[in-house]
Amino acid sequence: MKRFVKSNQTAVVKPNIGWDSSPERAANTNPKLVKRIIEHCFEAGAKDVYVFDHTCDNWNRCYTNSLIEKYAKDAGAKVVPGNDEKYYHEVEIKGAKRLTKTSVHELILESDVFINVPVLKDHSSARLSIAMKNLMGVVWDRGYWHRNDLNQCIADYCLHRKPDLN
């Protein structure tokens, strides 16, 4: 982790917390993995570690029932919601084909280190959901992506800010 997180940096850990589901169902990132990543960030010297996702279900229930909030806080992270448009700021995406602008969560824009922690699963539209698909949880208007060539929007977003670690 010291290759990615330096002393006094701020890291954001972005797991998949999209669903009001228990860890046993594997709909979200494993909370024990999230906890260990946070611990590694602090061991590497991180000043602060934040955890968030723009959930699909009720964010309070997703954070609680996935156990990610509990494990993240146990590891010393600050757990932040992604449920309000006030957290998002518009950015332009240079070189994009479809997603030329979008509103991105301020933690992604302000943190020194961005760690993306997806869960491998099937997706009805994208066929497969892994690292790039998990980035939908850092933007406000995911519906735009679904209405405007989902796969291209996923690829376009990566032109803006790639995670430092997946």
XYZ file of C-alpha atoms in Angstrom:
166
model
C 0.000 0.000 0.000
C 2.977 2.316 0.540
C 3.384 2.402 -3.262
C 0.011 4.160 -3.466
C -0.518 5.993 -0.176
C 2.122 8.369 1.155
C 2.447 9.973 4.567
C -0.164 12.615 5.343
C -2.278 11.933 2.253
C -6.037 11.615 2.109
C -7.399 8.427 0.590
C -10.893 7.601 -0.579
C -11.915 3.954 -0.662
C -14.859 3.399 -2.995
C -16.395 -0.048 -2.516
C -19.640 -1.208 -4.077
C -22.255 -0.469 -1.396
C -25.064 -0.162 -3.921
C -27.509 -2.624 -2.456
C -29.445 -3.172 0.763
C -28.005 -6.634 1.161
C -26.064 -8.660 3.719
C -22.448 -9.681 3.033
C -23.461 -13.327 2.556
C -25.310 -12.398 -0.652
C -22.139 -10.865 -2.199
C -24.059 -8.013 -3.842
C -21.595 -5.514 -2.353
C -17.878 -5.467 -1.653
C -16.873 -7.674 1.265
C -16.760 -5.476 4.398
C -13.742 -7.342 5.802
C -11.785 -6.493 2.655
C -12.779 -2.836 2.970
C -11.617 -2.807 6.601
C -8.250 -4.338 5.724
C -7.647 -1.863 2.896
C -8.377 1.028 5.269
C -5.994 -0.411 7.841
C -3.291 -0.694 5.182
C -3.874 2.946 4.184
C -3.336 4.096 7.752
C -0.289 1.846 8.140
C 1.128 3.508 5.009
C 0.709 6.916 6.660
C -2.672 8.188 5.435
C -3.914 11.217 7.333
C -7.578 10.445 6.598
C -9.433 7.650 4.844
C -12.952 8.167 3.545
C -15.461 5.578 2.354
C -18.554 6.283 0.242
C -20.769 5.102 -2.590
C -23.742 6.558 -4.435
C -26.073 3.683 -3.654
C -28.954 2.332 -5.704
C -31.097 1.463 -2.649
C -31.601 3.588 0.476
C -28.083 4.644 1.455
C -28.594 4.240 5.216
C -29.802 0.673 4.805
C -27.082 -0.156 2.256
C -24.305 1.165 4.478
C -25.720 -0.593 7.562
C -26.846 -3.943 6.155
C -23.734 -4.458 4.010
C -21.718 -4.043 7.243
C -19.343 -1.802 5.309
C -20.115 1.203 7.491
C -19.381 -0.748 10.683
C -16.137 -2.290 9.423
C -14.954 0.989 7.888
C -15.552 2.905 11.096
C -13.915 0.126 13.124
C -10.818 0.648 10.973
C -10.874 4.405 11.586
C -12.357 5.611 8.288
C -14.813 8.441 7.889
C -17.952 7.121 6.200
C -19.618 9.712 4.006
C -22.937 9.526 2.134
C -23.263 9.966 -1.594
C -27.026 10.508 -1.568
C -27.265 14.256 -2.148
C -26.444 16.239 -5.260
C -24.681 18.854 -3.114
C -21.680 16.480 -2.844
C -21.152 16.448 -6.622
C -19.373 18.924 -8.870
C -19.482 19.108 -12.646
C -16.365 18.193 -14.605
C -15.601 18.085 -18.308
C -14.192 14.889 -19.740
C -11.757 15.659 -22.518
C -11.664 13.160 -25.368
C -14.946 11.511 -24.379
C -17.335 10.234 -27.046
C -20.616 10.254 -25.074
C -19.949 11.329 -21.477
C -18.428 14.750 -22.132
C -19.369 16.106 -18.711
C -20.672 14.668 -15.455
C -20.986 15.555 -11.781
C -18.419 13.747 -9.613
C -18.425 13.297 -5.830
C -16.164 15.826 -4.153
C -14.126 13.118 -2.422
C -12.917 11.869 -5.796
C -11.989 15.407 -6.796
C -10.256 16.331 -3.520
C -8.517 13.173 -2.279
C -4.883 12.393 -2.984
C -5.466 8.669 -3.491
C -8.484 6.945 -5.047
C -8.905 3.236 -4.291
C -11.687 1.447 -6.159
C -12.880 -1.799 -4.535
C -15.516 -3.402 -6.774
C -17.223 -6.741 -6.531
C -17.176 -9.117 -9.499
C -20.735 -9.845 -10.662
C -23.097 -10.132 -13.581
C -24.873 -6.998 -14.792
C -27.984 -6.988 -16.980
C -26.784 -4.136 -19.220
C -22.994 -4.203 -19.057
C -22.852 -8.013 -18.849
C -20.017 -7.875 -16.360
C -19.434 -5.559 -13.440
C -15.918 -5.057 -12.124
C -13.620 -2.065 -11.683
C -14.730 0.351 -14.408
C -18.444 -0.329 -13.843
C -18.022 0.377 -10.108
C -17.069 3.951 -11.011
C -20.736 4.702 -11.647
C -20.971 5.101 -7.880
C -18.834 8.265 -7.948
C -21.180 10.278 -10.195
C -24.567 11.827 -9.547
C -26.534 11.014 -12.724
C -26.056 7.303 -13.411
C -29.294 7.324 -15.391
C -27.602 9.351 -18.115
C -25.103 6.527 -18.564
C -27.881 3.961 -18.998
C -29.722 6.145 -21.528
C -26.627 7.060 -23.566
C -24.598 3.942 -24.353
C -23.677 2.588 -20.926
C -20.498 0.868 -22.041
C -19.158 3.982 -23.786
C -19.971 6.177 -20.772
C -18.103 3.760 -18.508
C -15.062 3.953 -20.801
C -15.372 7.739 -21.156
C -15.388 8.295 -17.407
C -11.980 6.650 -17.150
C -10.584 9.519 -19.208
C -11.369 11.817 -16.272
C -9.854 10.059 -13.270
C -8.603 6.549 -13.105
C -8.341 4.993 -9.665
C -4.835 4.837 -8.259
C -5.560 1.250 -7.237
C -8.282 -1.230 -8.192
